[in-house]
Amino acid sequence: MSGPTLVIDLAEPVSAAVLRELLALMVRLSCRLEETCPACYDVHVPAERLGIEDTRDEDWRRPYPLPLIGERSTDERSTEEGSTDERLAALVGFNPAREDWRRPFDVYLLGAGAGDEDVFEGEHADEPEIEAILGFRAVQAVNVSAACNRWIDHVATALLTAAVMDVTGGVCKAELAAGQAAAVAGIPGLLGVADDGWDTALVTAEFLRAWAGRPGFRLVK
């Protein structure tokens, strides 16, 4: 994935009931859903379903002249008045490059009896300080990974992760940029900051929602 990823560490394997709730959440939030393997979801989540306000101009879908033909000299145009080129130039349409707020994500369970256990072990190797703050060693994790890297994807990743945590429980690990630990120190739901070569905040869903609402919010990865 090319966008940010957040990891939810779980002290116990998720139950079948929780997995059903997680699937129901994905169905409710997404406009496109594919379960590529058990508890691994490829989803498109409209930003407004996460409570993200669309701040673009109301007329962002307004028609505009399609650039179907290149610029031609005045002499060339004058000799072909009423030509096919002129009629094509009058066509209008919608800008295909305008941003679509249906954000693509992978949401997937890893760990004991779930997903790729080797990937899980690699992601959770050598984390003594994190484990000391958590008070447990993770046995499973849910990764929430965005496919895009715009500002909206960082906010959507935080809010989608918080929604998943409402179902699964657990503690989220969020890497912090240099100097960011002091800036987030007063946000409710911060359980601690571990230094495992870089600062990693261990946080609740409450923290993610509050942090994502702050000006200039952006995840490291």
Coordinates of C-alpha atoms in Angstrom, one line a residue:
M1 CA 0.0 0.0 0.0
S2 CA 1.3 3.5 -0.8
G3 CA -0.5 5.3 2.0
P4 CA -0.3 5.3 5.8
T5 CA -0.8 2.1 7.9
L6 CA -1.9 1.7 11.5
V7 CA -1.6 -1.5 13.5
I8 CA -4.0 -2.6 16.3
D9 CA -2.3 -5.0 18.7
L10 CA -4.6 -7.6 20.3
A11 CA -3.9 -9.5 23.5
E12 CA -6.2 -12.4 22.6
P13 CA -7.4 -13.9 19.3
V14 CA -10.6 -12.4 18.1
S15 CA -13.7 -14.5 18.5
A16 CA -16.0 -15.6 15.7
A17 CA -18.6 -13.2 17.1
V18 CA -16.1 -10.3 16.8
L19 CA -15.2 -11.3 13.3
R20 CA -18.9 -11.2 12.3
E21 CA -19.1 -7.7 13.8
L22 CA -16.0 -6.6 11.9
L23 CA -17.5 -7.9 8.6
A24 CA -20.7 -6.0 9.4
L25 CA -18.7 -2.9 10.0
M26 CA -16.9 -3.2 6.7
V27 CA -20.3 -3.8 4.9
R28 CA -21.8 -0.7 6.6
L29 CA -18.9 1.7 5.9
S30 CA -17.8 0.6 2.4
C31 CA -19.3 1.0 -1.1
R32 CA -17.1 -1.8 -2.4
L33 CA -16.1 -4.9 -0.4
E34 CA -14.1 -7.9 -1.3
E35 CA -13.0 -10.5 1.3
T36 CA -9.9 -11.8 -0.3
C37 CA -9.4 -14.3 2.5
P38 CA -10.9 -14.8 6.0
A39 CA -10.9 -11.5 7.8
C40 CA -8.9 -9.7 5.0
Y41 CA -10.9 -7.0 3.4
D42 CA -10.3 -4.9 0.3
V43 CA -12.7 -2.0 0.7
H44 CA -13.5 1.4 -0.7
V45 CA -14.8 3.7 2.1
P46 CA -16.5 7.0 1.2
A47 CA -15.0 9.7 3.4
E48 CA -18.4 11.0 4.5
R49 CA -19.2 7.6 6.1
L50 CA -16.3 8.2 8.5
G51 CA -17.6 11.7 9.4
I52 CA -15.1 13.5 7.1
E53 CA -16.7 16.7 5.7
D54 CA -16.3 17.3 2.0
T55 CA -14.9 20.9 2.0
R56 CA -14.6 21.2 -1.8
D57 CA -16.7 23.9 -3.6
E58 CA -20.3 22.9 -4.1
D59 CA -19.9 23.1 -7.9
W60 CA -16.8 20.8 -8.0
R61 CA -18.6 18.7 -10.6
R62 CA -19.4 21.6 -12.8
P63 CA -18.9 20.9 -16.6
Y64 CA -15.8 22.2 -18.3
P65 CA -14.6 22.2 -21.9
L66 CA -12.9 18.9 -22.7
P67 CA -9.4 19.4 -24.2
L68 CA -10.1 17.1 -27.1
I69 CA -8.0 19.1 -29.7
G70 CA -4.8 21.0 -29.5
E71 CA -4.3 24.7 -30.2
R72 CA -4.2 25.6 -33.9
S73 CA -3.2 28.7 -35.7
T74 CA -5.7 31.5 -36.5
D75 CA -5.2 30.9 -40.2
E76 CA -5.9 27.2 -39.9
R77 CA -9.1 27.8 -37.9
S78 CA -10.4 30.5 -40.2
T79 CA -10.3 28.1 -43.2
E80 CA -12.3 25.5 -41.4
E81 CA -15.1 27.5 -39.8
G82 CA -17.9 25.2 -38.6
S83 CA -15.5 22.2 -39.0
T84 CA -15.7 19.0 -36.9
D85 CA -12.9 20.4 -34.7
E86 CA -15.0 23.4 -33.8
R87 CA -18.0 21.3 -33.0
L88 CA -15.8 18.9 -30.8
A89 CA -14.4 21.9 -29.0
A90 CA -17.9 22.9 -27.9
L91 CA -18.4 19.6 -26.1
V92 CA -18.4 19.6 -22.3
G93 CA -17.9 16.9 -19.7
F94 CA -16.7 16.2 -16.2
N95 CA -13.0 16.3 -15.2
P96 CA -11.9 12.7 -15.0
A97 CA -8.9 13.8 -12.8
R98 CA -11.0 15.2 -10.0
E99 CA -10.6 13.5 -6.7
D100 CA -12.9 10.6 -5.8
W101 CA -13.5 10.5 -2.0
R102 CA -14.2 6.7 -2.0
R103 CA -10.9 5.8 -0.3
P104 CA -9.4 2.4 -0.9
F105 CA -8.1 0.4 2.1
D106 CA -6.9 -3.0 3.1
V107 CA -8.1 -4.1 6.5
Y108 CA -6.7 -7.5 7.5
L109 CA -6.1 -9.7 10.5
L110 CA -2.7 -11.2 11.2
G111 CA -1.2 -13.5 13.8
A112 CA -1.9 -16.8 15.5
G113 CA -4.3 -18.7 13.3
A114 CA -5.0 -15.7 11.1
G115 CA -3.5 -14.3 7.9
D116 CA 0.3 -14.4 7.3
E117 CA 1.8 -15.4 10.6
D118 CA 5.4 -14.8 9.3
V119 CA 4.5 -11.2 8.5
F120 CA 2.9 -10.8 11.9
E121 CA 6.1 -12.1 13.6
G122 CA 8.3 -9.8 11.6
E123 CA 6.2 -6.8 12.4
H124 CA 6.2 -7.6 16.1
A125 CA 9.8 -8.8 16.6
D126 CA 12.0 -7.1 19.2
E127 CA 9.4 -4.7 20.8
P128 CA 10.3 -4.9 24.5
E129 CA 9.5 -1.3 25.3
I130 CA 6.2 -1.5 23.5
E131 CA 5.3 -4.7 25.3
A132 CA 6.2 -3.1 28.7
I133 CA 3.8 -0.3 28.1
L134 CA 1.0 -2.5 26.7
G135 CA 1.4 -5.1 29.5
F136 CA 1.0 -7.9 27.0
R137 CA 2.6 -9.5 23.9
A138 CA 0.3 -9.2 20.9
V139 CA -1.0 -12.6 19.6
Q140 CA -2.9 -11.0 16.7
A141 CA -3.2 -7.7 15.0
V142 CA -5.4 -5.8 12.7
N143 CA -3.7 -3.7 10.1
V144 CA -5.5 -0.8 8.4
S145 CA -3.6 0.3 5.3
A146 CA -4.6 3.1 2.9
A147 CA -3.8 2.8 -0.8
C148 CA -3.4 6.5 -1.3
N149 CA -1.4 9.2 0.5
R150 CA -3.3 12.4 0.4
W151 CA -4.3 14.4 3.5
I152 CA -7.7 12.8 3.4
D153 CA -6.2 9.3 3.5
H154 CA -4.4 10.1 6.7
V155 CA -7.5 11.3 8.4
A156 CA -9.6 8.4 7.0
T157 CA -7.0 5.9 8.2
A158 CA -7.2 7.2 11.7
L159 CA -11.0 7.3 11.8
L160 CA -11.4 3.9 10.1
T161 CA -8.9 2.4 12.6
A162 CA -10.8 3.9 15.5
A163 CA -14.0 2.3 14.1
V164 CA -12.3 -1.1 13.9
M165 CA -11.1 -0.7 17.5
D166 CA -14.6 -0.1 18.6
V167 CA -15.3 -3.7 17.5
T168 CA -12.0 -5.5 18.1
G169 CA -10.6 -3.7 21.1
G170 CA -6.8 -3.6 21.4
V171 CA -4.2 -0.8 21.3
C172 CA -3.1 1.1 18.2
K173 CA 0.5 1.7 17.4
A174 CA 1.1 5.0 15.6
E175 CA 4.6 6.1 14.6
L176 CA 5.4 9.7 15.4
A177 CA 7.4 12.2 13.5
A178 CA 10.5 13.8 15.2
G179 CA 9.3 16.2 17.9
Q180 CA 5.7 15.1 17.6
A181 CA 5.6 13.2 21.0
A182 CA 5.4 16.5 22.9
A183 CA 2.6 17.8 20.7
V184 CA 0.4 14.8 21.3
A185 CA 1.1 14.4 25.0
G186 CA -2.1 16.0 26.2
I187 CA -4.5 14.1 23.9
P188 CA -6.9 11.8 25.9
G189 CA -6.3 8.1 25.2
L190 CA -2.5 8.3 24.9
L191 CA -1.2 5.2 26.9
G192 CA 2.5 5.9 26.4
V193 CA 5.2 6.6 23.9
A194 CA 7.8 3.9 23.2
D195 CA 11.3 4.6 21.8
D196 CA 12.2 1.6 19.7
G197 CA 14.5 3.5 17.4
W198 CA 11.6 6.0 16.7
D199 CA 8.8 7.2 18.8
T200 CA 5.7 5.0 18.7
A201 CA 2.5 6.2 20.4
L202 CA 0.3 3.5 22.0
V203 CA -3.2 4.9 21.8
T204 CA -6.9 4.2 22.1
A205 CA -9.7 4.9 19.6
E206 CA -10.5 8.1 21.5
F207 CA -7.0 9.4 20.9
L208 CA -7.2 8.7 17.2
R209 CA -10.4 10.6 16.8
A210 CA -9.1 13.6 18.8
W211 CA -5.7 13.6 17.0
A212 CA -7.3 13.4 13.5
G213 CA -9.3 16.5 14.3
R214 CA -6.3 18.7 15.1
P215 CA -5.0 21.2 12.5
G216 CA -2.1 19.9 10.4
F217 CA -2.7 16.2 11.4
R218 CA -0.8 13.7 9.4
L219 CA 0.4 10.2 10.1
V220 CA 4.1 9.2 9.5
K221 CA 3.2 6.1 7.6

